[in-house]
Coordinates of C-alpha atoms in Angstrom, one line a residue:
Chain A
M1 CA 29.9 133.1 9.5
D2 CA 26.4 133.9 8.3
K3 CA 25.6 132.3 4.9
P4 CA 22.0 133.2 4.0
Y5 CA 22.1 132.4 0.3
V6 CA 22.5 129.6 -2.2
A7 CA 23.4 129.5 -5.9
G8 CA 21.6 127.6 -8.6
V9 CA 23.3 126.6 -11.8
D10 CA 21.3 125.2 -14.8
I11 CA 23.6 123.9 -17.5
G12 CA 22.0 123.6 -20.9
G13 CA 23.6 122.7 -24.2
Q14 CA 23.8 126.4 -25.3
T15 CA 23.5 128.5 -22.2
T16 CA 24.0 128.2 -18.5
G17 CA 21.6 130.0 -16.2
I18 CA 23.0 131.1 -12.8
G19 CA 21.0 132.6 -9.9
I20 CA 21.5 133.6 -6.3
I21 CA 18.5 132.6 -4.1
N22 CA 17.4 133.4 -0.6
A23 CA 15.8 131.0 1.9
K24 CA 12.3 132.0 0.7
G25 CA 13.1 130.9 -2.9
L26 CA 13.5 134.5 -4.3
V27 CA 15.9 134.9 -7.1
L28 CA 18.0 137.9 -6.0
A29 CA 20.3 138.1 -8.9
Q30 CA 20.5 136.1 -12.2
T31 CA 22.6 135.9 -15.3
T32 CA 23.6 133.6 -18.1
I33 CA 26.8 132.5 -19.7
R34 CA 27.5 130.5 -22.9
T35 CA 27.9 126.8 -22.3
D36 CA 29.0 126.1 -25.9
S37 CA 31.8 128.7 -26.3
H38 CA 34.5 126.4 -24.8
T39 CA 35.5 122.9 -25.5
D40 CA 37.9 123.1 -22.5
I41 CA 36.2 122.5 -19.2
N42 CA 38.7 124.7 -17.4
L43 CA 37.8 127.7 -19.5
Y44 CA 34.1 127.1 -18.9
L45 CA 34.7 126.8 -15.1
K46 CA 36.6 130.1 -15.2
D47 CA 33.7 131.8 -16.9
L48 CA 31.2 130.2 -14.4
N49 CA 33.3 131.2 -11.4
N50 CA 33.7 134.8 -12.7
A51 CA 29.9 135.0 -13.2
L52 CA 29.3 133.8 -9.6
I53 CA 31.7 136.3 -8.2
K54 CA 30.1 139.1 -10.2
L55 CA 26.6 138.1 -9.2
S56 CA 27.5 137.6 -5.5
S57 CA 29.1 141.0 -5.3
K58 CA 25.5 142.3 -5.1
I59 CA 24.7 140.3 -2.0
G60 CA 28.0 140.6 0.0
G61 CA 30.3 138.3 -1.8
L62 CA 30.9 134.6 -2.4
E63 CA 31.3 134.0 1.4
K64 CA 27.6 134.6 1.8
I65 CA 26.8 131.5 -0.2
K66 CA 26.2 128.3 1.7
G67 CA 26.2 126.0 -1.3
I68 CA 25.9 125.7 -5.0
G69 CA 23.3 123.3 -6.6
V70 CA 23.9 122.3 -10.2
G71 CA 21.5 120.8 -12.7
A72 CA 23.1 119.2 -15.8
P73 CA 22.3 116.7 -18.4
N74 CA 23.4 113.2 -17.2
G75 CA 24.4 114.7 -13.9
N76 CA 24.7 112.1 -11.1
Y77 CA 23.6 113.1 -7.6
Y78 CA 25.6 110.4 -5.9
T79 CA 29.0 110.9 -7.6
G80 CA 28.8 114.5 -8.7
V81 CA 30.0 113.6 -12.2
I82 CA 28.6 114.5 -15.6
D83 CA 28.6 111.3 -17.5
N84 CA 28.6 111.1 -21.3
A85 CA 26.7 114.3 -21.9
V86 CA 27.2 114.5 -25.6
N87 CA 25.3 117.8 -25.9
L88 CA 27.8 119.7 -23.8
A89 CA 30.7 121.0 -25.8
W90 CA 33.3 120.6 -23.0
A91 CA 31.9 117.2 -21.8
G92 CA 31.2 115.0 -24.8
A93 CA 31.6 111.2 -24.2
S94 CA 33.8 111.7 -21.2
V95 CA 33.2 111.5 -17.4
I96 CA 33.6 114.9 -15.7
P97 CA 33.9 115.2 -11.9
F98 CA 32.0 118.5 -12.1
A99 CA 31.0 119.0 -8.5
K100 CA 34.6 118.4 -7.3
L101 CA 36.0 120.8 -10.0
L102 CA 33.5 123.6 -9.2
K103 CA 34.1 123.2 -5.5
E104 CA 37.9 123.5 -6.0
K105 CA 37.3 126.6 -8.1
T106 CA 34.9 128.4 -5.8
G107 CA 35.6 127.0 -2.4
I108 CA 31.9 126.4 -1.9
P109 CA 30.2 123.0 -1.4
V110 CA 28.6 121.8 -4.6
S111 CA 25.8 119.3 -5.2
L112 CA 24.8 118.1 -8.6
T113 CA 21.8 116.4 -10.2
N114 CA 20.4 116.0 -13.7
D115 CA 18.4 118.9 -15.2
A116 CA 15.1 117.1 -15.1
N117 CA 15.5 116.2 -11.4
A118 CA 16.4 119.8 -10.7
A119 CA 13.3 121.0 -12.4
A120 CA 11.2 118.5 -10.4
I121 CA 12.7 119.9 -7.1
G122 CA 11.9 123.4 -8.3
E123 CA 8.4 122.5 -9.1
M124 CA 7.9 120.8 -5.7
K125 CA 9.3 123.7 -3.7
Y126 CA 7.9 126.6 -5.7
G127 CA 5.6 125.4 -8.5
A128 CA 2.7 123.2 -9.6
A129 CA 3.8 120.3 -7.3
K130 CA 3.8 122.4 -4.2
G131 CA 2.5 120.2 -1.4
M132 CA 2.7 117.0 -3.5
K133 CA 4.7 114.0 -2.3
N134 CA 4.3 111.8 -5.4
F135 CA 4.5 113.2 -8.9
I136 CA 6.4 112.8 -12.1
M137 CA 8.0 115.7 -14.0
I138 CA 8.2 115.2 -17.7
T139 CA 10.4 117.6 -19.6
L140 CA 9.5 118.0 -23.3
G141 CA 12.4 119.8 -24.9
T142 CA 14.9 118.7 -27.5
G143 CA 14.7 115.4 -25.7
V144 CA 12.3 113.9 -23.2
G145 CA 13.6 113.9 -19.6
S146 CA 12.0 113.0 -16.3
G147 CA 12.3 113.6 -12.6
I148 CA 10.4 111.2 -10.4
V149 CA 9.4 112.2 -6.8
I150 CA 8.2 109.5 -4.4
D151 CA 7.3 110.2 -0.8
G152 CA 8.7 113.7 -1.2
H153 CA 12.1 112.6 -2.5
V154 CA 13.6 112.5 -5.9
V155 CA 14.3 108.9 -7.0
Y156 CA 18.0 108.4 -7.8
G157 CA 18.0 104.6 -7.7
H158 CA 21.0 102.4 -7.0
D159 CA 23.4 104.3 -9.1
G160 CA 22.0 107.8 -9.3
F161 CA 20.7 107.5 -12.8
A162 CA 17.0 106.7 -12.2
G163 CA 14.3 108.5 -14.1
E164 CA 15.2 108.1 -17.7
L165 CA 11.6 107.8 -18.9
G166 CA 12.4 109.4 -22.3
H167 CA 14.2 106.1 -23.0
T168 CA 11.4 103.8 -22.2
T169 CA 9.9 102.0 -25.2
A170 CA 6.9 103.7 -26.8
V171 CA 7.0 101.6 -29.9
R172 CA 8.4 98.1 -29.6
R173 CA 8.3 96.8 -33.2
N174 CA 9.9 98.9 -35.9
G175 CA 10.3 101.9 -33.5
R176 CA 12.4 104.9 -34.5
N177 CA 16.2 104.9 -34.0
C178 CA 17.2 106.9 -31.0
N179 CA 20.5 108.7 -30.4
C180 CA 21.0 106.5 -27.3
G181 CA 21.4 103.4 -29.5
R182 CA 18.0 101.9 -28.7
T183 CA 14.9 101.9 -30.9
G184 CA 11.3 103.1 -30.2
C185 CA 12.3 105.4 -27.3
L186 CA 9.5 107.8 -26.2
E187 CA 12.0 110.7 -26.8
T188 CA 12.0 109.9 -30.6
Y189 CA 8.3 110.6 -30.8
A190 CA 7.4 113.1 -28.0
S191 CA 10.3 115.6 -28.0
A192 CA 10.4 118.7 -30.1
V193 CA 12.8 116.8 -32.4
G194 CA 10.4 113.9 -32.5
V195 CA 7.4 116.1 -33.5
A196 CA 9.4 117.6 -36.4
R197 CA 10.4 114.0 -37.4
T198 CA 6.8 112.9 -37.4
A199 CA 6.0 115.9 -39.6
R200 CA 8.7 115.1 -42.1
E201 CA 7.7 111.4 -42.2
W202 CA 4.0 112.2 -42.7
L203 CA 4.6 114.8 -45.4
E204 CA 6.7 112.3 -47.3
M205 CA 4.2 109.4 -46.9
S206 CA 1.1 111.3 -48.0
Q207 CA 0.0 113.9 -50.6
E208 CA -2.2 115.7 -48.1
P209 CA -2.1 119.4 -48.4
S210 CA -0.6 121.2 -45.4
L211 CA 0.9 124.6 -44.5
L212 CA 4.0 122.7 -43.4
R213 CA 4.8 122.0 -47.1
N214 CA 5.8 125.7 -47.2
C215 CA 8.4 125.3 -44.5
D216 CA 12.1 124.8 -45.4
K217 CA 13.4 123.0 -42.4
I218 CA 10.4 122.0 -40.2
T219 CA 10.6 122.5 -36.4
S220 CA 8.1 121.7 -33.7
K221 CA 7.3 125.4 -33.6
D222 CA 6.3 125.3 -37.3
V223 CA 4.0 122.4 -36.5
Y224 CA 2.5 124.3 -33.5
E225 CA 1.9 127.5 -35.5
A226 CA 0.3 125.6 -38.4
A227 CA -1.9 123.7 -36.0
I228 CA -3.0 127.0 -34.4
R229 CA -4.0 128.2 -37.8
G230 CA -6.1 125.1 -38.3
D231 CA -3.8 123.0 -40.4
K232 CA -5.3 119.5 -40.3
L233 CA -2.1 117.5 -40.7
S234 CA -0.4 119.5 -37.9
I235 CA -3.3 119.0 -35.5
E236 CA -3.1 115.3 -36.3
I237 CA 0.6 115.3 -35.5
F238 CA -0.2 116.8 -32.0
N239 CA -3.0 114.1 -31.5
Y240 CA -0.5 111.4 -32.4
T241 CA 2.2 112.8 -30.2
G242 CA -0.3 113.2 -27.3
K243 CA -1.6 109.7 -27.7
I244 CA 1.9 108.2 -27.5
L245 CA 2.6 110.2 -24.4
G246 CA -0.8 109.2 -22.9
E247 CA 0.0 105.5 -23.4
S248 CA 3.4 105.8 -21.8
F249 CA 1.9 107.8 -18.9
A250 CA -0.5 104.9 -18.2
D251 CA 2.5 102.7 -17.7
F252 CA 4.3 105.2 -15.5
I253 CA 1.3 105.5 -13.3
A254 CA 1.2 101.7 -12.8
F255 CA 4.8 102.0 -11.5
S256 CA 4.6 104.8 -8.9
A257 CA 0.9 105.8 -8.7
P258 CA 1.6 109.6 -8.7
E259 CA -0.8 112.3 -7.8
A260 CA 0.1 114.2 -10.9
I261 CA 2.3 114.2 -14.0
I262 CA 3.7 117.7 -14.7
L263 CA 4.8 118.8 -18.1
F264 CA 7.6 121.2 -18.6
G265 CA 9.7 122.5 -21.5
G266 CA 9.3 124.0 -24.9
L267 CA 6.7 121.5 -26.3
A268 CA 4.6 121.8 -23.1
R269 CA 3.8 125.3 -24.3
S270 CA 1.5 123.8 -26.9
G271 CA -1.3 123.8 -24.4
D272 CA -4.5 121.9 -25.2
L273 CA -3.3 120.8 -28.6
L274 CA -1.1 118.4 -26.7
L275 CA -2.8 118.1 -23.3
K276 CA -6.2 116.9 -24.7
P277 CA -5.0 113.8 -26.5
I278 CA -2.6 113.0 -23.6
V279 CA -5.4 113.0 -21.0
E280 CA -7.8 111.2 -23.3
Q281 CA -5.4 108.4 -24.1
M282 CA -4.0 108.1 -20.6
N283 CA -7.4 107.6 -19.2
A284 CA -8.3 105.1 -21.9
S285 CA -5.1 103.1 -21.3
V286 CA -4.6 103.2 -17.5
L287 CA -5.6 100.5 -15.1
F288 CA -9.1 100.9 -13.8
M289 CA -8.3 102.3 -10.3
W290 CA -6.5 105.3 -11.8
K291 CA -9.0 106.3 -14.5
N292 CA -9.7 110.0 -14.3
K293 CA -7.7 110.2 -11.1
V294 CA -4.3 111.3 -12.1
K295 CA -3.8 115.0 -12.9
V296 CA -1.8 116.2 -15.9
L297 CA -0.6 119.7 -15.2
F298 CA 1.7 122.3 -16.8
S299 CA 4.7 123.6 -14.9
E300 CA 3.9 126.8 -13.1
L301 CA 7.5 128.1 -13.2
N302 CA 9.1 129.9 -16.1
E303 CA 11.5 127.6 -17.8
S304 CA 14.8 129.2 -16.8
N305 CA 13.7 129.8 -13.2
A306 CA 12.5 126.2 -12.5
A307 CA 15.8 124.6 -13.1
I308 CA 17.8 127.3 -11.4
L309 CA 15.5 127.3 -8.4
G310 CA 15.4 123.5 -8.3
A311 CA 19.2 123.2 -8.5
S312 CA 19.6 125.9 -5.9
A313 CA 17.5 123.8 -3.4
L314 CA 20.4 121.3 -3.4
G315 CA 22.7 124.1 -2.2
W316 CA 21.1 124.1 1.2
G317 CA 22.4 120.5 1.8
S318 CA 20.3 117.7 3.2
Chain B
M1 CA 2.8 93.6 28.8
D2 CA 5.5 91.8 26.9
K3 CA 4.6 91.2 23.2
P4 CA 7.6 89.5 21.6
Y5 CA 5.9 88.1 18.4
V6 CA 4.0 89.1 15.3
A7 CA 1.7 87.2 13.0
G8 CA 1.9 87.1 9.2
V9 CA -1.1 86.3 7.0
D10 CA -0.7 85.6 3.3
I11 CA -4.1 85.5 1.6
G12 CA -4.1 83.7 -1.7
G13 CA -7.1 82.7 -3.9
Q14 CA -7.2 79.2 -2.7
T15 CA -5.4 79.1 0.7
T16 CA -4.3 81.5 3.4
G17 CA -0.9 81.0 5.0
I18 CA -0.6 82.0 8.7
G19 CA 2.6 82.2 10.7
I20 CA 3.8 83.4 14.1
I21 CA 7.2 85.0 13.9
N22 CA 9.8 86.2 16.5
A23 CA 12.0 89.3 16.3
K24 CA 14.7 87.3 14.5
G25 CA 12.3 86.3 11.7
L26 CA 12.0 82.7 12.8
V27 CA 8.6 81.1 12.0
L28 CA 7.7 79.6 15.3
A29 CA 4.3 78.1 14.2
Q30 CA 2.6 77.9 10.9
T31 CA -0.7 76.7 9.4
T32 CA -3.0 77.2 6.4
I33 CA -6.8 77.6 6.1
R34 CA -9.0 77.6 2.9
T35 CA -9.6 81.0 1.4
D36 CA -12.2 79.7 -1.0
S37 CA -14.5 77.8 1.3
H38 CA -16.6 80.8 2.2
T39 CA -18.3 83.5 0.2
D40 CA -19.1 85.3 3.4
I41 CA -16.3 87.4 4.8
N42 CA -17.5 86.9 8.4
L43 CA -17.2 83.2 8.2
Y44 CA -13.7 83.5 6.7
L45 CA -12.7 85.9 9.5
K46 CA -14.0 83.4 12.1
D47 CA -11.8 80.6 10.6
L48 CA -8.8 83.0 10.5
N49 CA -9.3 84.1 14.1
N50 CA -9.7 80.5 15.2
A51 CA -6.5 79.5 13.4
L52 CA -4.6 82.5 15.0
I53 CA -5.9 81.5 18.5
K54 CA -4.9 77.8 18.0
L55 CA -1.4 78.8 16.6
S56 CA -0.7 81.3 19.4
S57 CA -1.6 78.8 22.1
K58 CA 1.9 77.4 21.5
I59 CA 3.5 80.7 22.3
G60 CA 1.5 82.0 25.2
G61 CA -1.7 83.2 23.6
L62 CA -2.9 86.0 21.4
E63 CA -1.8 88.6 24.0
K64 CA 1.8 87.8 23.1
I65 CA 1.3 89.1 19.6
K66 CA 2.2 92.8 19.0
G67 CA 0.6 93.1 15.6
I68 CA -0.7 91.2 12.5
G69 CA 0.6 91.9 9.0
V70 CA -1.5 90.8 6.1
G71 CA -0.6 90.4 2.4
A72 CA -3.6 90.2 0.1
P73 CA -4.3 90.8 -3.6
N74 CA -5.3 94.4 -4.1
G75 CA -4.5 95.1 -0.5
N76 CA -4.0 98.8 0.2
Y77 CA -1.5 99.8 2.8
Y78 CA -2.9 103.3 3.4
T79 CA -6.5 102.4 3.8
G80 CA -6.3 98.7 5.0
V81 CA -9.0 97.7 2.4
I82 CA -9.0 94.9 -0.1
D83 CA -10.3 96.5 -3.2
N84 CA -12.0 94.6 -6.1
A85 CA -10.0 91.3 -5.5
V86 CA -12.0 89.2 -7.9
N87 CA -10.0 86.1 -7.2
L88 CA -11.0 86.0 -3.5
A89 CA -14.4 84.2 -3.0
W90 CA -15.5 86.5 -0.2
A91 CA -14.3 89.7 -1.7
G92 CA -15.2 89.8 -5.4
A93 CA -15.9 93.3 -6.9
S94 CA -16.5 94.9 -3.5
V95 CA -14.3 97.0 -1.2
I96 CA -13.6 95.2 2.1
P97 CA -12.1 97.1 5.1
F98 CA -10.1 94.0 6.0
A99 CA -7.6 95.5 8.4
K100 CA -10.4 97.0 10.5
L101 CA -12.5 93.8 10.5
L102 CA -9.6 91.6 11.5
K103 CA -8.6 94.1 14.2
E104 CA -12.2 94.0 15.6
K105 CA -12.1 90.2 15.6
T106 CA -8.7 89.7 17.2
G107 CA -8.2 92.8 19.3
I108 CA -4.7 93.1 17.7
P109 CA -3.4 96.0 15.5
V110 CA -3.5 95.0 11.8
S111 CA -1.5 96.3 8.9
L112 CA -2.2 95.3 5.3
T113 CA -0.5 95.5 1.9
N114 CA -0.7 93.6 -1.3
D115 CA 0.8 90.2 -1.7
A116 CA 3.7 91.2 -3.9
N117 CA 4.7 94.1 -1.6
A118 CA 4.7 91.6 1.3
A119 CA 6.9 89.3 -0.7
A120 CA 9.3 92.2 -1.4
I121 CA 9.5 93.1 2.3
G122 CA 10.2 89.4 3.1
E123 CA 12.9 89.2 0.5
M124 CA 14.5 92.5 1.8
K125 CA 14.5 91.4 5.4
Y126 CA 15.4 87.7 5.0
G127 CA 16.1 86.7 1.4
A128 CA 17.9 87.6 -1.9
A129 CA 17.5 91.3 -1.4
K130 CA 19.0 91.4 2.1
G131 CA 21.1 94.6 2.3
M132 CA 19.6 96.1 -0.9
K133 CA 18.0 99.5 -0.9
N134 CA 16.7 99.5 -4.5
F135 CA 15.2 96.5 -6.1
I136 CA 12.0 95.3 -7.9
M137 CA 10.3 92.1 -6.9
I138 CA 8.4 90.4 -9.8
T139 CA 6.0 87.7 -8.9
L140 CA 5.3 85.2 -11.7
G141 CA 2.3 83.3 -10.6
T142 CA -1.3 83.0 -12.0
G143 CA -0.8 86.7 -12.6
V144 CA 2.2 89.0 -12.6
G145 CA 2.6 91.2 -9.5
S146 CA 5.3 93.5 -8.4
G147 CA 6.7 95.1 -5.3
I148 CA 9.0 98.1 -5.8
V149 CA 11.6 99.1 -3.2
I150 CA 13.3 102.5 -3.4
D151 CA 15.7 103.7 -0.8
G152 CA 14.8 100.8 1.5
H153 CA 11.0 101.6 1.4
V154 CA 8.2 99.9 -0.5
V155 CA 6.7 102.3 -3.0
Y156 CA 3.0 102.8 -2.3
G157 CA 2.4 106.0 -4.3
H158 CA -0.2 108.7 -3.8
D159 CA -3.1 106.2 -3.3
G160 CA -1.4 103.1 -2.0
F161 CA -1.8 101.1 -5.2
A162 CA 1.7 101.7 -6.8
G163 CA 3.6 98.8 -8.3
E164 CA 1.2 97.2 -10.8
L165 CA 3.9 96.3 -13.3
G166 CA 1.9 93.2 -14.5
H167 CA -0.5 95.8 -16.0
T168 CA 2.1 97.8 -17.9
T169 CA 1.9 97.3 -21.7
A170 CA 4.1 94.6 -23.1
V171 CA 2.5 94.6 -26.6
R172 CA 0.9 97.9 -27.7
R173 CA -0.7 96.9 -31.0
N174 CA -3.1 93.9 -31.1
G175 CA -2.1 92.9 -27.6
R176 CA -3.9 90.1 -25.7
N177 CA -7.1 91.0 -23.8
C178 CA -6.4 91.1 -20.0
N179 CA -8.9 90.4 -17.2
C180 CA -8.3 94.0 -16.1
G181 CA -10.0 95.3 -19.1
R182 CA -6.9 96.5 -20.9
T183 CA -5.0 94.9 -23.7
G184 CA -1.3 93.9 -24.1
C185 CA -0.6 93.7 -20.3
L186 CA 2.7 92.0 -19.4
E187 CA 0.6 89.6 -17.2
T188 CA -1.2 88.1 -20.3
Y189 CA 2.2 86.9 -21.6
A190 CA 4.4 86.3 -18.7
S191 CA 2.2 84.7 -16.1
A192 CA 1.6 81.0 -15.7
V193 CA -1.7 81.5 -17.5
G194 CA 0.0 83.6 -20.2
V195 CA 2.5 80.8 -20.9
A196 CA -0.3 78.3 -21.3
R197 CA -2.1 80.8 -23.6
T198 CA 1.0 81.1 -25.7
A199 CA 1.2 77.4 -26.0
R200 CA -2.4 77.0 -27.1
E201 CA -2.1 79.9 -29.6
W202 CA 1.1 78.5 -31.1
L203 CA -0.2 74.9 -31.4
E204 CA -3.2 76.2 -33.2
M205 CA -1.2 78.5 -35.5
S206 CA 1.3 75.9 -36.7
Q207 CA 1.6 72.2 -37.5
E208 CA 4.9 71.8 -35.6
P209 CA 5.1 68.5 -33.7
S210 CA 5.3 68.9 -30.0
L211 CA 4.9 66.9 -26.8
L212 CA 2.3 69.5 -25.8
R213 CA -0.1 68.1 -28.5
N214 CA -0.6 65.1 -26.1
C215 CA -1.8 67.3 -23.3
D216 CA -5.5 67.7 -22.6
K217 CA -5.6 71.1 -20.9
I218 CA -2.2 72.7 -21.2
T219 CA -0.7 74.4 -18.1
S220 CA 2.6 76.2 -17.7
K221 CA 3.8 73.1 -15.9
D222 CA 3.2 71.0 -19.0
V223 CA 5.2 73.5 -21.0
Y224 CA 8.0 73.4 -18.5
E225 CA 8.1 69.6 -18.4
A226 CA 8.1 69.3 -22.2
A227 CA 10.9 71.9 -22.4
I228 CA 13.0 70.0 -19.9
R229 CA 12.5 66.9 -22.1
G230 CA 13.8 68.9 -25.1
D231 CA 10.6 69.8 -26.8
K232 CA 11.5 72.5 -29.3
L233 CA 8.2 74.4 -29.3
S234 CA 8.1 74.5 -25.5
I235 CA 11.7 75.8 -25.3
E236 CA 10.7 78.5 -27.8
I237 CA 7.7 79.4 -25.6
F238 CA 10.1 80.1 -22.7
N239 CA 12.4 82.1 -25.0
Y240 CA 9.4 84.2 -26.2
T241 CA 8.2 84.7 -22.6
G242 CA 11.7 85.6 -21.3
K243 CA 12.2 88.1 -24.1
I244 CA 8.9 89.9 -23.3
L245 CA 9.9 90.0 -19.7
G246 CA 13.4 91.3 -20.6
E247 CA 12.0 94.1 -22.7
S248 CA 9.7 95.2 -19.9
F249 CA 12.5 95.0 -17.4
A250 CA 14.6 97.4 -19.5
D251 CA 11.8 100.0 -19.1
F252 CA 11.4 99.3 -15.4
I253 CA 15.2 99.9 -14.9
A254 CA 14.9 103.3 -16.7
F255 CA 12.3 104.2 -14.0
S256 CA 14.0 103.3 -10.7
A257 CA 17.5 102.1 -11.6
P258 CA 17.3 99.1 -9.2
E259 CA 20.3 97.1 -8.1
A260 CA 18.4 93.9 -8.9
I261 CA 15.2 92.5 -10.2
I262 CA 14.1 89.5 -8.1
L263 CA 11.8 86.7 -9.5
F264 CA 9.4 84.9 -7.3
G265 CA 6.4 82.6 -7.8
G266 CA 5.6 79.3 -9.6
L267 CA 7.0 80.3 -13.0
A268 CA 10.3 81.5 -11.5
R269 CA 11.0 77.8 -10.7
S270 CA 11.6 77.4 -14.5
G271 CA 15.3 78.4 -13.8
D272 CA 17.6 79.0 -16.8
L273 CA 14.9 78.2 -19.3
L274 CA 13.3 81.6 -18.4
L275 CA 16.3 83.4 -16.9
K276 CA 18.6 83.2 -19.9
P277 CA 16.3 84.9 -22.4
I278 CA 15.3 87.4 -19.8
V279 CA 18.9 88.5 -19.1
E280 CA 19.8 88.4 -22.8
Q281 CA 16.9 90.6 -23.9
M282 CA 17.1 92.9 -20.9
N283 CA 20.7 93.8 -21.6
A284 CA 20.0 94.1 -25.4
S285 CA 17.1 96.6 -24.7
V286 CA 18.3 98.6 -21.7
L287 CA 19.8 102.1 -21.9
F288 CA 23.6 102.0 -22.2
M289 CA 24.5 102.9 -18.6
W290 CA 22.7 99.8 -17.3
K291 CA 24.0 97.2 -19.7
N292 CA 25.2 94.1 -17.8
K293 CA 24.8 96.1 -14.5
V294 CA 21.5 95.0 -13.1
K295 CA 21.2 91.6 -11.5
V296 CA 18.3 89.3 -12.1
L297 CA 17.9 86.9 -9.2
F298 CA 15.6 84.2 -8.0
S299 CA 13.9 84.6 -4.6
E300 CA 15.8 82.9 -1.8
L301 CA 12.8 82.2 0.3
N302 CA 10.3 79.4 -0.2
E303 CA 7.1 80.6 -1.5
S304 CA 4.8 80.4 1.4
N305 CA 7.4 81.7 3.8
A306 CA 8.3 84.8 1.8
A307 CA 4.8 86.3 1.8
I308 CA 4.1 85.3 5.5
L309 CA 7.5 86.7 6.6
G310 CA 7.0 89.8 4.6
A311 CA 3.5 90.4 5.8
S312 CA 4.6 89.7 9.4
A313 CA 7.2 92.5 9.2
L314 CA 4.3 95.0 9.0
G315 CA 3.1 93.6 12.3
W316 CA 6.0 95.4 14.2
G317 CA 4.6 98.7 13.2
S318 CA 6.7 101.6 11.8

């Protein structure tokens, strides 16, 4: 039977994006469901299956879909499980054989990877990394994720969990406590949450006037908006965050010598405020042969599309 | 014509190891020449060519050799050049098209990579990494080098220079100056030179009695021998060095999720003195899913053989 389409599923903490994609990478139909409305995985799978049936009715039914690709936090490509994804209401600290369960529900082959790897695949097939064989995708959202591509392939490592660059050490002595149990993780400084944390710490430490003192519960968006309006402290926060990222990028480059590092996610929308200090510090810190050689680029896909498109690419099989 | 053998060439700062190897990885003939006796590359190439001719006379002549594989500091697999290898007398700060020159001299195809990558290939084909698809080779010699293997392939990156883990940052603030121009490089702490440097610094900083105070010009070997004899300060130096390595390994694991990290080179002969603090700190620092999962092993090849065997594997072509 002719199966000309694939489905891409991007599971986030709050919502799940679902799309049906053709061989050219066009999103033919798209919808979202809530991720956080069920603590029972079976009810969530029912919602997801219904959404897939409804979407696929526009393209001739589920039987036209060759495979489903899923991007999920802590998703493991080798085993198809979602492992200890504490931000997913129906997952929590357990190990969920998600690919198997969704295959049973839909009757369609399912491949799964983590969300940052899915975004990297999307960027490689359709975005800023088109034509690149070696690059690193860094997702700057609530946390810091990464998808590493070497010789045109996503790096999964021995166990399928490779590419946790948000949990490399940015500050070795007296670093911030991270949710993962470690200290000094890049994520505690360079995520949206990390930027807000820096703001709160700095406001407490100094008497410096700042627009941020008017905010009730500071978010990274507040810091961005204040910086755009010329708030000195907020601009300094972006400089600090960018420098920490730039120092870490110098070490990442020494590992895999990528052609580019690609930034993706909410915080990446800060543009030059973040990019300038990143590039400056990266080139100051990196080993001589890579000075001014490695590009730092923003994603060229819109956020929901990148992960859905990337995940969907897994649906074609290998 | 039947060409059943390859040659492996391991270029070190002082000597160059040369071997002729059969398809089973047996070293049939082996010799060394001085690397440091010439500042003129042409004279060195002449010595190397003569040594190859002499060696191959035992196996039927140069025409029996299918290819030559070379491991050299700062050797680039893609371009065949040795780039800025300041420890090689005839190279220095220049760019030497070594593969091309040696091919012209011998008439045999030449492939080149850096010495740590060559050692990784040797270990994968014949040593502790036999059967592994994902591991990291760390060479602890005068400097700290690395060869990274992912999915059974050495990582060369976009430009051929990937895997410079000795020049990732072990100490971000007030780190030691490195020969590479950076500060805080892992190499300045965890190489043989780094261990001697720690000893000198600590002896100066404290009044603690130590056998090392009897040494004239302290080397890492002195520190090792004193530690074996129970010298407290020397044992502490190995603990400190191992901890720094263990912290760095935790970050390397977050990148490529290797099955094992394999230690090679002079300092790796320190055994448990170094291994115990490495493993302890690595498991304390690494992200939860890798705790007590990643092996740290010593190379199973003798030092000269590993690099010659690894380099020779390139001689078979791809």
